[in-house]
């Protein structure tokens, strides 16, 4: 599982010219899933993301987590995060999971994240052509791959 986490002042997902989800201050998470991912990856990554201390405290130091600031989170599936680019110029997406595996994993990731933060998680729509708009705050952008957790 691979995630790109962006601290945002606001973010939204638009599908067919209609806003599906939007958040104010919080995190936009782009999530890539591969067949080797397991429930342990979901648990670890969800917890890691919501507890990342990347929000400013009263002294302006990045010392608070999403949970501590009561921020919002928008999670968008993005198979292109699993791109392999070693050969040639056309990325290969062979490591990206097919929908029959990826959709339940994505939904479970959102559910676990929701349980951890105790509030609704906003989402995109798996497989849809989405327009993602964001105002990156900082900018703060962090990449995490569960294959590198140890």
PDB file of C-alpha atoms in Angstrom:
ATOM      1  CA  UNK A   1       0.000   0.000   0.000  1.00  0.00           C
ATOM      2  CA  UNK A   2       1.357   3.363  -0.941  1.00  0.00           C
ATOM      3  CA  UNK A   3       0.043   6.737   0.180  1.00  0.00           C
ATOM      4  CA  UNK A   4       0.772  10.330  -0.697  1.00  0.00           C
ATOM      5  CA  UNK A   5      -0.393  12.491   2.196  1.00  0.00           C
ATOM      6  CA  UNK A   6      -0.879  16.214   1.759  1.00  0.00           C
ATOM      7  CA  UNK A   7      -1.695  18.688   4.498  1.00  0.00           C
ATOM      8  CA  UNK A   8      -4.399  20.897   3.021  1.00  0.00           C
ATOM      9  CA  UNK A   9      -6.373  24.012   3.819  1.00  0.00           C
ATOM     10  CA  UNK A  10      -9.090  22.562   1.603  1.00  0.00           C
ATOM     11  CA  UNK A  11      -9.561  19.771  -0.924  1.00  0.00           C
ATOM     12  CA  UNK A  12     -12.347  18.362  -3.070  1.00  0.00           C
ATOM     13  CA  UNK A  13     -13.181  15.615  -5.546  1.00  0.00           C
ATOM     14  CA  UNK A  14     -15.382  16.374  -8.533  1.00  0.00           C
ATOM     15  CA  UNK A  15     -16.914  13.676 -10.745  1.00  0.00           C
ATOM     16  CA  UNK A  16     -18.914  14.555 -13.877  1.00  0.00           C
ATOM     17  CA  UNK A  17     -18.869  18.247 -12.911  1.00  0.00           C
ATOM     18  CA  UNK A  18     -20.420  17.513  -9.473  1.00  0.00           C
ATOM     19  CA  UNK A  19     -18.519  17.835  -6.201  1.00  0.00           C
ATOM     20  CA  UNK A  20     -18.666  14.418  -4.551  1.00  0.00           C
ATOM     21  CA  UNK A  21     -16.643  15.273  -1.432  1.00  0.00           C
ATOM     22  CA  UNK A  22     -14.868  18.240   0.067  1.00  0.00           C
ATOM     23  CA  UNK A  23     -12.958  19.035   3.249  1.00  0.00           C
ATOM     24  CA  UNK A  24     -11.497  22.051   4.949  1.00  0.00           C
ATOM     25  CA  UNK A  25      -8.330  21.866   7.077  1.00  0.00           C
ATOM     26  CA  UNK A  26      -6.929  18.347   7.198  1.00  0.00           C
ATOM     27  CA  UNK A  27      -5.358  15.688   4.998  1.00  0.00           C
ATOM     28  CA  UNK A  28      -5.792  14.602   1.402  1.00  0.00           C
ATOM     29  CA  UNK A  29      -4.620  11.006   1.037  1.00  0.00           C
ATOM     30  CA  UNK A  30      -3.997   9.451  -2.368  1.00  0.00           C
ATOM     31  CA  UNK A  31      -3.941   5.670  -1.905  1.00  0.00           C
ATOM     32  CA  UNK A  32      -2.485   2.952  -4.139  1.00  0.00           C
ATOM     33  CA  UNK A  33      -3.168  -0.740  -3.478  1.00  0.00           C
ATOM     34  CA  UNK A  34      -1.364  -3.880  -4.670  1.00  0.00           C
ATOM     35  CA  UNK A  35      -2.247  -7.579  -4.306  1.00  0.00           C
ATOM     36  CA  UNK A  36       0.445  -8.116  -1.661  1.00  0.00           C
ATOM     37  CA  UNK A  37      -1.340  -5.721   0.740  1.00  0.00           C
ATOM     38  CA  UNK A  38      -2.998  -7.192   3.821  1.00  0.00           C
ATOM     39  CA  UNK A  39      -5.191  -6.082   6.734  1.00  0.00           C
ATOM     40  CA  UNK A  40      -2.041  -5.407   8.771  1.00  0.00           C
ATOM     41  CA  UNK A  41      -1.022  -2.827   6.159  1.00  0.00           C
ATOM     42  CA  UNK A  42      -4.395  -1.119   6.467  1.00  0.00           C
ATOM     43  CA  UNK A  43      -4.177  -0.955  10.259  1.00  0.00           C
ATOM     44  CA  UNK A  44      -0.581   0.273  10.274  1.00  0.00           C
ATOM     45  CA  UNK A  45      -0.978   2.871   7.518  1.00  0.00           C
ATOM     46  CA  UNK A  46      -4.289   4.269   8.789  1.00  0.00           C
ATOM     47  CA  UNK A  47      -2.850   4.728  12.251  1.00  0.00           C
ATOM     48  CA  UNK A  48       0.387   6.219  10.920  1.00  0.00           C
ATOM     49  CA  UNK A  49      -1.456   8.780   8.782  1.00  0.00           C
ATOM     50  CA  UNK A  50      -3.876  10.090  11.403  1.00  0.00           C
ATOM     51  CA  UNK A  51      -1.120  10.283  14.021  1.00  0.00           C
ATOM     52  CA  UNK A  52       1.503  12.041  11.858  1.00  0.00           C
ATOM     53  CA  UNK A  53       2.533  15.170  13.726  1.00  0.00           C
ATOM     54  CA  UNK A  54       2.450  17.569  10.785  1.00  0.00           C
ATOM     55  CA  UNK A  55       0.094  20.296  12.016  1.00  0.00           C
ATOM     56  CA  UNK A  56       1.303  23.404  13.810  1.00  0.00           C
ATOM     57  CA  UNK A  57       1.055  23.734  17.576  1.00  0.00           C
ATOM     58  CA  UNK A  58       0.666  27.069  19.420  1.00  0.00           C
ATOM     59  CA  UNK A  59       4.350  27.830  18.687  1.00  0.00           C
ATOM     60  CA  UNK A  60       4.064  27.167  14.972  1.00  0.00           C
ATOM     61  CA  UNK A  61       5.974  23.874  15.233  1.00  0.00           C
ATOM     62  CA  UNK A  62       4.689  20.786  13.382  1.00  0.00           C
ATOM     63  CA  UNK A  63       3.794  18.892  16.538  1.00  0.00           C
ATOM     64  CA  UNK A  64       0.092  18.016  16.272  1.00  0.00           C
ATOM     65  CA  UNK A  65      -1.719  15.208  14.478  1.00  0.00           C
ATOM     66  CA  UNK A  66      -4.941  15.181  12.499  1.00  0.00           C
ATOM     67  CA  UNK A  67      -6.651  13.696  15.549  1.00  0.00           C
ATOM     68  CA  UNK A  68      -5.360  16.455  17.818  1.00  0.00           C
ATOM     69  CA  UNK A  69      -6.561  19.286  15.579  1.00  0.00           C
ATOM     70  CA  UNK A  70      -9.884  17.525  14.868  1.00  0.00           C
ATOM     71  CA  UNK A  71      -9.131  17.859  11.146  1.00  0.00           C
ATOM     72  CA  UNK A  72     -10.899  16.288   8.213  1.00  0.00           C
ATOM     73  CA  UNK A  73      -9.598  13.632   5.833  1.00  0.00           C
ATOM     74  CA  UNK A  74     -10.297  12.906   2.176  1.00  0.00           C
ATOM     75  CA  UNK A  75      -9.091   9.537   0.852  1.00  0.00           C
ATOM     76  CA  UNK A  76      -8.866   9.021  -2.915  1.00  0.00           C
ATOM     77  CA  UNK A  77      -7.908   5.745  -4.603  1.00  0.00           C
ATOM     78  CA  UNK A  78      -5.144   6.186  -7.169  1.00  0.00           C
ATOM     79  CA  UNK A  79      -3.801   3.111  -8.950  1.00  0.00           C
ATOM     80  CA  UNK A  80      -1.118   5.170 -10.711  1.00  0.00           C
ATOM     81  CA  UNK A  81       0.803   5.361  -7.412  1.00  0.00           C
ATOM     82  CA  UNK A  82       1.791   1.752  -8.062  1.00  0.00           C
ATOM     83  CA  UNK A  83       3.453   2.632 -11.386  1.00  0.00           C
ATOM     84  CA  UNK A  84       6.706   0.943 -12.269  1.00  0.00           C
ATOM     85  CA  UNK A  85       8.991   3.207 -14.285  1.00  0.00           C
ATOM     86  CA  UNK A  86      12.279   1.312 -14.591  1.00  0.00           C
ATOM     87  CA  UNK A  87      11.925   0.393 -18.264  1.00  0.00           C
ATOM     88  CA  UNK A  88      11.086   2.783 -21.045  1.00  0.00           C
ATOM     89  CA  UNK A  89       8.880   5.843 -20.764  1.00  0.00           C
ATOM     90  CA  UNK A  90       5.470   4.231 -20.461  1.00  0.00           C
ATOM     91  CA  UNK A  91       4.701   3.371 -16.832  1.00  0.00           C
ATOM     92  CA  UNK A  92       3.560  -0.156 -16.077  1.00  0.00           C
ATOM     93  CA  UNK A  93       0.641  -0.601 -13.699  1.00  0.00           C
ATOM     94  CA  UNK A  94       0.929  -4.370 -13.384  1.00  0.00           C
ATOM     95  CA  UNK A  95       1.443  -4.115  -9.592  1.00  0.00           C
ATOM     96  CA  UNK A  96      -1.790  -2.164  -9.108  1.00  0.00           C
ATOM     97  CA  UNK A  97      -4.596  -4.382  -7.838  1.00  0.00           C
ATOM     98  CA  UNK A  98      -7.654  -5.098  -9.923  1.00  0.00           C
ATOM     99  CA  UNK A  99     -10.999  -3.801  -8.625  1.00  0.00           C
ATOM    100  CA  UNK A 100     -12.144  -7.133  -7.134  1.00  0.00           C
ATOM    101  CA  UNK A 101      -9.275  -6.923  -4.615  1.00  0.00           C
ATOM    102  CA  UNK A 102      -8.673  -3.183  -4.464  1.00  0.00           C
ATOM    103  CA  UNK A 103     -12.238  -1.989  -3.812  1.00  0.00           C
ATOM    104  CA  UNK A 104     -12.741  -3.989  -0.569  1.00  0.00           C
ATOM    105  CA  UNK A 105      -9.236  -2.961   0.585  1.00  0.00           C
ATOM    106  CA  UNK A 106      -9.943   0.710  -0.150  1.00  0.00           C
ATOM    107  CA  UNK A 107     -13.304   0.546   1.625  1.00  0.00           C
ATOM    108  CA  UNK A 108     -11.726  -1.203   4.620  1.00  0.00           C
ATOM    109  CA  UNK A 109      -8.949   1.410   4.750  1.00  0.00           C
ATOM    110  CA  UNK A 110     -11.564   4.180   4.849  1.00  0.00           C
ATOM    111  CA  UNK A 111     -13.560   2.324   7.521  1.00  0.00           C
ATOM    112  CA  UNK A 112     -10.518   1.754   9.759  1.00  0.00           C
ATOM    113  CA  UNK A 113      -9.451   5.380   9.372  1.00  0.00           C
ATOM    114  CA  UNK A 114     -12.961   6.516  10.276  1.00  0.00           C
ATOM    115  CA  UNK A 115     -12.885   4.354  13.415  1.00  0.00           C
ATOM    116  CA  UNK A 116      -9.527   5.797  14.474  1.00  0.00           C
ATOM    117  CA  UNK A 117     -10.486   9.449  14.073  1.00  0.00           C
ATOM    118  CA  UNK A 118     -14.075   9.003  15.235  1.00  0.00           C
ATOM    119  CA  UNK A 119     -15.589  11.003  12.412  1.00  0.00           C
ATOM    120  CA  UNK A 120     -16.672  10.613   8.800  1.00  0.00           C
ATOM    121  CA  UNK A 121     -13.995  10.041   6.189  1.00  0.00           C
ATOM    122  CA  UNK A 122     -14.668  11.730   2.858  1.00  0.00           C
ATOM    123  CA  UNK A 123     -13.862   9.721  -0.274  1.00  0.00           C
ATOM    124  CA  UNK A 124     -13.552   9.786  -4.010  1.00  0.00           C
ATOM    125  CA  UNK A 125     -15.164   7.104  -6.157  1.00  0.00           C
ATOM    126  CA  UNK A 126     -13.130   4.048  -7.012  1.00  0.00           C
ATOM    127  CA  UNK A 127     -12.414   3.817 -10.745  1.00  0.00           C
ATOM    128  CA  UNK A 128     -14.077   7.114 -11.619  1.00  0.00           C
ATOM    129  CA  UNK A 129     -12.475   9.904 -13.622  1.00  0.00           C
ATOM    130  CA  UNK A 130     -11.994  12.323 -10.739  1.00  0.00           C
ATOM    131  CA  UNK A 131     -10.855  15.900 -10.648  1.00  0.00           C
ATOM    132  CA  UNK A 132      -8.997  16.445  -7.376  1.00  0.00           C
ATOM    133  CA  UNK A 133      -8.518  20.014  -6.274  1.00  0.00           C
ATOM    134  CA  UNK A 134      -6.475  21.050  -3.257  1.00  0.00           C
ATOM    135  CA  UNK A 135      -4.784  23.914  -1.519  1.00  0.00           C
ATOM    136  CA  UNK A 136      -1.618  22.353  -0.076  1.00  0.00           C
ATOM    137  CA  UNK A 137      -0.834  23.947   3.270  1.00  0.00           C
ATOM    138  CA  UNK A 138       2.884  24.459   3.724  1.00  0.00           C
ATOM    139  CA  UNK A 139       3.399  22.763   1.357  1.00  0.00           C
ATOM    140  CA  UNK A 140       3.534  19.538   3.351  1.00  0.00           C
ATOM    141  CA  UNK A 141       3.572  16.323   1.308  1.00  0.00           C
ATOM    142  CA  UNK A 142       4.648  12.939   2.695  1.00  0.00           C
ATOM    143  CA  UNK A 143       4.919   9.583   0.923  1.00  0.00           C
ATOM    144  CA  UNK A 144       4.551   6.331   2.852  1.00  0.00           C
ATOM    145  CA  UNK A 145       4.833   2.783   1.532  1.00  0.00           C
ATOM    146  CA  UNK A 146       3.864  -0.100   3.817  1.00  0.00           C
ATOM    147  CA  UNK A 147       6.631  -2.182   2.247  1.00  0.00           C
ATOM    148  CA  UNK A 148       9.110   0.131   4.023  1.00  0.00           C
ATOM    149  CA  UNK A 149       7.553  -0.007   7.511  1.00  0.00           C
ATOM    150  CA  UNK A 150      10.261  -2.134   9.079  1.00  0.00           C
TER     151      UNK A 150
END
